[in-house]
PDB file of C-alpha atoms in Angstrom:
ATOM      1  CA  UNK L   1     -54.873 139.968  60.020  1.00  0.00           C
ATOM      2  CA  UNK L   2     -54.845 138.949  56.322  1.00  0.00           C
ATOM      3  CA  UNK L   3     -53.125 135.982  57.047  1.00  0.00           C
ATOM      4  CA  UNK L   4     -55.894 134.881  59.201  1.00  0.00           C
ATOM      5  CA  UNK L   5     -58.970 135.619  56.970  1.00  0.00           C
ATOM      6  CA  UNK L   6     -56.921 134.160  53.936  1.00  0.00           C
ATOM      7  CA  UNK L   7     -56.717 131.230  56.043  1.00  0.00           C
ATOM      8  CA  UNK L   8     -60.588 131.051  56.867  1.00  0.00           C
ATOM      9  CA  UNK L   9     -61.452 131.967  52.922  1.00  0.00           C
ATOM     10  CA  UNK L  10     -59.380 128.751  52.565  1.00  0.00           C
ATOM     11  CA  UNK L  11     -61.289 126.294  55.009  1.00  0.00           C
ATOM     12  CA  UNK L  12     -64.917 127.963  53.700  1.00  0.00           C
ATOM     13  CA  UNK L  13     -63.863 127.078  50.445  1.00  0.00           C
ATOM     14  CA  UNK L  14     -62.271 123.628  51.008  1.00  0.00           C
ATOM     15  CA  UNK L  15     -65.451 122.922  52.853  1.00  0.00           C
ATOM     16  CA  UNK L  16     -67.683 124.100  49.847  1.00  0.00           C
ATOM     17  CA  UNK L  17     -65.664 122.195  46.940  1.00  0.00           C
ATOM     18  CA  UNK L  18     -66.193 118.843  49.119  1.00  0.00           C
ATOM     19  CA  UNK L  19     -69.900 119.304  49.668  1.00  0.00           C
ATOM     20  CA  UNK L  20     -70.302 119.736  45.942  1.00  0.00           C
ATOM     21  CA  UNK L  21     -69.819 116.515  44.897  1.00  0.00           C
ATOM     22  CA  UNK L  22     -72.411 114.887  47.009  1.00  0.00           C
ATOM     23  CA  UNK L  23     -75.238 116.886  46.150  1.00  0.00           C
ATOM     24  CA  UNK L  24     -74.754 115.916  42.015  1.00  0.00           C
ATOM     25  CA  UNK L  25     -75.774 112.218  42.719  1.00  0.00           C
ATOM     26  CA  UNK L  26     -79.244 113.501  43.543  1.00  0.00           C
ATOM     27  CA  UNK L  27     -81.870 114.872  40.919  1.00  0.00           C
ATOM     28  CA  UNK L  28     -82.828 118.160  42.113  1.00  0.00           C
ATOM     29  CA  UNK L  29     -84.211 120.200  39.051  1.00  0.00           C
ATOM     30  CA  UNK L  30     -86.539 118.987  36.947  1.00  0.00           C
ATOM     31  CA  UNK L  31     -83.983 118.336  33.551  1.00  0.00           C
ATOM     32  CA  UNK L  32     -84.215 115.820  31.063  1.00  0.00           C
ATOM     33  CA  UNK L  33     -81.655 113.072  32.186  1.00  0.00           C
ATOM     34  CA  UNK L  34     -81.738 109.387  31.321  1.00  0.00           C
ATOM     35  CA  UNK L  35     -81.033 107.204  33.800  1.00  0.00           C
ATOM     36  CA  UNK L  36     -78.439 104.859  31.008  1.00  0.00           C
ATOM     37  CA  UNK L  37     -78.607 101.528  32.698  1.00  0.00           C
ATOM     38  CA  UNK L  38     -82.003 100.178  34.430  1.00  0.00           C
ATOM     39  CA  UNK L  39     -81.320  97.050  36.726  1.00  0.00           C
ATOM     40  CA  UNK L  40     -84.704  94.952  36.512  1.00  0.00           C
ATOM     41  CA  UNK L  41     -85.898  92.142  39.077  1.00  0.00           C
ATOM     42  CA  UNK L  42     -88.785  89.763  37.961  1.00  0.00           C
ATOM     43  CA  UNK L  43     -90.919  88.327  40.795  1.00  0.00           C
ATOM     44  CA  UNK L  44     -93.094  85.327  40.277  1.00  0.00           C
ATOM     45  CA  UNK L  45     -96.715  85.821  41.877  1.00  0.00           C
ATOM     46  CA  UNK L  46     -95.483  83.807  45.126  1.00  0.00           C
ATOM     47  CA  UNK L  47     -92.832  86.877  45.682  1.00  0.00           C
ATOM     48  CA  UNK L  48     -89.505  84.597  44.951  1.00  0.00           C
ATOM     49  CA  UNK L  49     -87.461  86.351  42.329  1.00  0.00           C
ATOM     50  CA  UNK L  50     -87.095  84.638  38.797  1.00  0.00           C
ATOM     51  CA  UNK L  51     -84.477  86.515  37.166  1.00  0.00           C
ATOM     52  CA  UNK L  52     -82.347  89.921  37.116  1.00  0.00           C
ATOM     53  CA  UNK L  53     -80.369  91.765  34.765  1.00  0.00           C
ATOM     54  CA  UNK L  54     -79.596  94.947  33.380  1.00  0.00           C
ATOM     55  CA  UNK L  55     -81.298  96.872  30.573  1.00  0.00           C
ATOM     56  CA  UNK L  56     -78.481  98.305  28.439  1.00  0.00           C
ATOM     57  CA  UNK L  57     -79.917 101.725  27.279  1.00  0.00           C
ATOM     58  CA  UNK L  58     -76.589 103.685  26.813  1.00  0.00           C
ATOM     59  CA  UNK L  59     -74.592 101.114  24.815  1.00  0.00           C
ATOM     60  CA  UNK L  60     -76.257 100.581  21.343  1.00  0.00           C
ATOM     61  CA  UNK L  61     -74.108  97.533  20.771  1.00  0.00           C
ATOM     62  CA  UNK L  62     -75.234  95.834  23.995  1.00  0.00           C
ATOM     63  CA  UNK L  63     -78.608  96.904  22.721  1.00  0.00           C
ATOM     64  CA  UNK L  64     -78.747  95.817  19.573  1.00  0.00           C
ATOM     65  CA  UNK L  65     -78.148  92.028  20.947  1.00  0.00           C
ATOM     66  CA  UNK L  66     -80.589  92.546  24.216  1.00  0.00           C
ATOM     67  CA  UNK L  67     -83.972  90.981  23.501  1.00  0.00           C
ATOM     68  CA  UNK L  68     -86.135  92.332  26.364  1.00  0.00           C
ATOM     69  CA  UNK L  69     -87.801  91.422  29.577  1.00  0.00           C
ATOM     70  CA  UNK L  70     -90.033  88.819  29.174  1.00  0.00           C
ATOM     71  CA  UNK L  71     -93.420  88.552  31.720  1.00  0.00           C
ATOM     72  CA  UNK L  72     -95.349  85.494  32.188  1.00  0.00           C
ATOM     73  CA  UNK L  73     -99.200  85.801  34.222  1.00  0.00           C
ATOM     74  CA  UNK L  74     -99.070  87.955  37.111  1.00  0.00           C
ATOM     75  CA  UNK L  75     -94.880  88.732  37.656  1.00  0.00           C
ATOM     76  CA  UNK L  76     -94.202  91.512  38.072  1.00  0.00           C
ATOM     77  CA  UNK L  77     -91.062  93.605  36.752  1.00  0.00           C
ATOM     78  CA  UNK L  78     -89.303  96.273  39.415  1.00  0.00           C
ATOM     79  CA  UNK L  79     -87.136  98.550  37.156  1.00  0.00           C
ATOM     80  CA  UNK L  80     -84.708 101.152  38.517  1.00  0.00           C
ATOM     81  CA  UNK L  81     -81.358 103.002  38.410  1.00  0.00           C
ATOM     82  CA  UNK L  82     -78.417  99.957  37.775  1.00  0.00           C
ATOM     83  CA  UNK L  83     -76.296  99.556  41.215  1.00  0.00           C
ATOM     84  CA  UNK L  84     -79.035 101.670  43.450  1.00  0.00           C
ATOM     85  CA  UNK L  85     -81.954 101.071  45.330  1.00  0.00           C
ATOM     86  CA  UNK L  86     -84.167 103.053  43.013  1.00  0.00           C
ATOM     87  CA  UNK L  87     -83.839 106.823  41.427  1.00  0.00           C
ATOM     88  CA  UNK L  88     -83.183 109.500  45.051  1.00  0.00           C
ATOM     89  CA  UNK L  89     -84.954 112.411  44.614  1.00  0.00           C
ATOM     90  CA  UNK L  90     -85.644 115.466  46.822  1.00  0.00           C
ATOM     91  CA  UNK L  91     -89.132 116.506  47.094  1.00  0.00           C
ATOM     92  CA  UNK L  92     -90.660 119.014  43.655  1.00  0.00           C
ATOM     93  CA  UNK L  93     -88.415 116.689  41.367  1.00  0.00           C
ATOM     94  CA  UNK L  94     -90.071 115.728  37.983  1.00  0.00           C
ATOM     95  CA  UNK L  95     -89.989 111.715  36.972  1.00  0.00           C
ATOM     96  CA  UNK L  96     -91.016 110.133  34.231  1.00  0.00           C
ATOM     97  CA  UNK L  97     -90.967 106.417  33.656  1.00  0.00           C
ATOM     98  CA  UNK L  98     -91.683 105.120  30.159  1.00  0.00           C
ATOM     99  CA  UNK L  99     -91.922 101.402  29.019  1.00  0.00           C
ATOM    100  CA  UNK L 100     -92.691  99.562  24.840  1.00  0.00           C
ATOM    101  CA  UNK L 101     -94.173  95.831  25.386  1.00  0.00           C
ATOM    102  CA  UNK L 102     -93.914  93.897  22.403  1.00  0.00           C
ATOM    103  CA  UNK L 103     -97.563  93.482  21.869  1.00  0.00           C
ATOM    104  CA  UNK L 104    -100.637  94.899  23.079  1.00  0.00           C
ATOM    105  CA  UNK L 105    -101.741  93.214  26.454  1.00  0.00           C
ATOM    106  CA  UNK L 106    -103.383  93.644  29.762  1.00  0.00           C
ATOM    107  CA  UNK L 107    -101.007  94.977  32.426  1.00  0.00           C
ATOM    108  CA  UNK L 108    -100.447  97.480  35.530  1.00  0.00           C
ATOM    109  CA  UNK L 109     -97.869  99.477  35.961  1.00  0.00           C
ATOM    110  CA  UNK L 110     -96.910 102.365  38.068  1.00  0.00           C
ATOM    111  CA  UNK L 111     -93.688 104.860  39.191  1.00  0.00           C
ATOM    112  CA  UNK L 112     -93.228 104.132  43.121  1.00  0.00           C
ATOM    113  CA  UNK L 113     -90.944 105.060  46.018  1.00  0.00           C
ATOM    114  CA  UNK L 114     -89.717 102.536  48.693  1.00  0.00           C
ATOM    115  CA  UNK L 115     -91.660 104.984  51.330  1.00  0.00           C
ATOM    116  CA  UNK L 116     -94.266 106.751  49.769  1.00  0.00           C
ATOM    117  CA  UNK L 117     -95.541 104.202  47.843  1.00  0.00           C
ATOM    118  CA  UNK L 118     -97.439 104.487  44.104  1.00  0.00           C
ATOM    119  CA  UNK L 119     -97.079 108.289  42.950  1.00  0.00           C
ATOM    120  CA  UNK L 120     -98.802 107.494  39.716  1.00  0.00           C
ATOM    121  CA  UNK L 121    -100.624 104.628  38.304  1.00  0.00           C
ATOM    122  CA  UNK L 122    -102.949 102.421  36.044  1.00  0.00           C
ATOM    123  CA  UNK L 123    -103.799 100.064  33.890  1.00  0.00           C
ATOM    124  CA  UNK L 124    -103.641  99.266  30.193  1.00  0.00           C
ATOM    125  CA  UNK L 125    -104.340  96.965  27.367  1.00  0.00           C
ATOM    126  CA  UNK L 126    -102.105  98.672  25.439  1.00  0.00           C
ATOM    127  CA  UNK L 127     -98.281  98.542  24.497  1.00  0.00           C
ATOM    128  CA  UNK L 128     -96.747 101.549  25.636  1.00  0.00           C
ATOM    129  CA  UNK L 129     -97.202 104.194  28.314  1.00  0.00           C
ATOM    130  CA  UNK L 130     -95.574 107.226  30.250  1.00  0.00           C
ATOM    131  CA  UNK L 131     -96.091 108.442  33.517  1.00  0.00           C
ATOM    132  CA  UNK L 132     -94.716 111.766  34.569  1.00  0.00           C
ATOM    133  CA  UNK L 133     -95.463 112.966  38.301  1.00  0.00           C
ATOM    134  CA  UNK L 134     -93.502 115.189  40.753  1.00  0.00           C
ATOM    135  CA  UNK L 135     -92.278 113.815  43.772  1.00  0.00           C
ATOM    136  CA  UNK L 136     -93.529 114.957  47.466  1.00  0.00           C
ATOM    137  CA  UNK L 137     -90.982 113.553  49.718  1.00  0.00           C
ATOM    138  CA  UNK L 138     -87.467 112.454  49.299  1.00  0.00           C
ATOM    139  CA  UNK L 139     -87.358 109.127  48.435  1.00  0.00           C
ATOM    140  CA  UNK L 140     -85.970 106.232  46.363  1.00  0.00           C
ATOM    141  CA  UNK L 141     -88.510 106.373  43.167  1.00  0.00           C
ATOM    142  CA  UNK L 142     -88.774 103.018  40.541  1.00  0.00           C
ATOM    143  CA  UNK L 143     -90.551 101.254  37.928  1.00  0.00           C
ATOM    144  CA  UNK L 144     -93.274  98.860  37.927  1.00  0.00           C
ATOM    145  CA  UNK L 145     -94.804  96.431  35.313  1.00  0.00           C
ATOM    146  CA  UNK L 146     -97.472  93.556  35.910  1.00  0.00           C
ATOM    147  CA  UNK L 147     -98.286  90.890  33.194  1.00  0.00           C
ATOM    148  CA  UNK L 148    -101.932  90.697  33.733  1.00  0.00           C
ATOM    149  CA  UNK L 149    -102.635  88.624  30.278  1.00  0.00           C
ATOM    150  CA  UNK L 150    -102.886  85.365  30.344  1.00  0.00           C
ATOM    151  CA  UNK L 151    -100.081  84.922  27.810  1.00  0.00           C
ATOM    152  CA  UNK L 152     -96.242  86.346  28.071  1.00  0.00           C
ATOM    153  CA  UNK L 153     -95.076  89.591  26.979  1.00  0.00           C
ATOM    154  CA  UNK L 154     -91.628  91.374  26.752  1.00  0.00           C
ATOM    155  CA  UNK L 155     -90.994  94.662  28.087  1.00  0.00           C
ATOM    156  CA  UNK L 156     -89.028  95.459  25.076  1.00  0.00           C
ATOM    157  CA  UNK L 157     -88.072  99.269  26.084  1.00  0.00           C
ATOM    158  CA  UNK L 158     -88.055 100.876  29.442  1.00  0.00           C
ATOM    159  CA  UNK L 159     -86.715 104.555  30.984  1.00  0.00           C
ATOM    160  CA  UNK L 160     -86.285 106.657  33.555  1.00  0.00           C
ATOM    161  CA  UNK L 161     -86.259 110.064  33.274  1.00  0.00           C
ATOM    162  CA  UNK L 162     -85.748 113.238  35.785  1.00  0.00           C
TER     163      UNK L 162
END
């Protein structure tokens, strides 16, 4: 009857407007969104944390008074998504991470998942760099710096993109 199948067009479409909302957290084209806030953790070489904060990208008051991440020999910076475990992505998604030290210097970096391990990376002796790769599993994708100079730099930009 059309009582019933109004009923079932109901359900389907209760059913569909939940689902929707859970599949928006996840990057699943390759567009150009910023991730606005990057939580960071510095580890010392012996693997005990030094410090953590938040990178305030969205607010340009909060960034106008931030004055960077700064690296001493061999710590290591792990940026990603404020409040998550790192950016999720489905498999084919594009991610770019993109960092400005305050000074040329000798350091690794690289754009990781928790499972997969490093998708892309290098080193440089300069004071910038961008990596862009696209991802082959799902996975929880972040940021990584390494001071290797003997003196301390600040990571005085950083981003995520997908």
């Amino acid at each position: 009857s059309m009582k019933k199948l109004t009923r079932i067009f109901m359900a389907m479409f209760l059913i569909a407007a939940m689902a929707l909302p859970s599949f928006a957290v996840f990057a699943a084209e390759p567009e150009d969104n910023q991730i606005d806030m990057l939580d960071y953790i510095i580890y010392r070489e012996d693997g005990t944390i030094r410090e953590t904060g938040t990178i305030p990208n969205g607010e340009p008051r909060t960034r106008y008074s931030w004055t960077g991440i700064t690296l001493y020999n061999s710590e290591t910076a792990v940026l990603k998504p404020a409040g998550a475990n790192g950016l999720y992505a489905y498999a084919g998604t594009r991610i770019e991470f993109s960092y400005t030290l305050n000074r040329l210097a000798s350091h690794f970096y690289a754009l990781t998942g928790n499972n997969v391990g490093y998708l892309s990376s290098g080193t440089s002796t300069g004071s910038a760099g961008i990596i862009s790769t696209i991802t082959e599993k799902f996975d929880s994708y972040y940021g990584i710096i390494v001071n290797y100079s003997s003196d301390p730099f600040t990571i005085i930009k950083a981003n995520i993109v997908f």
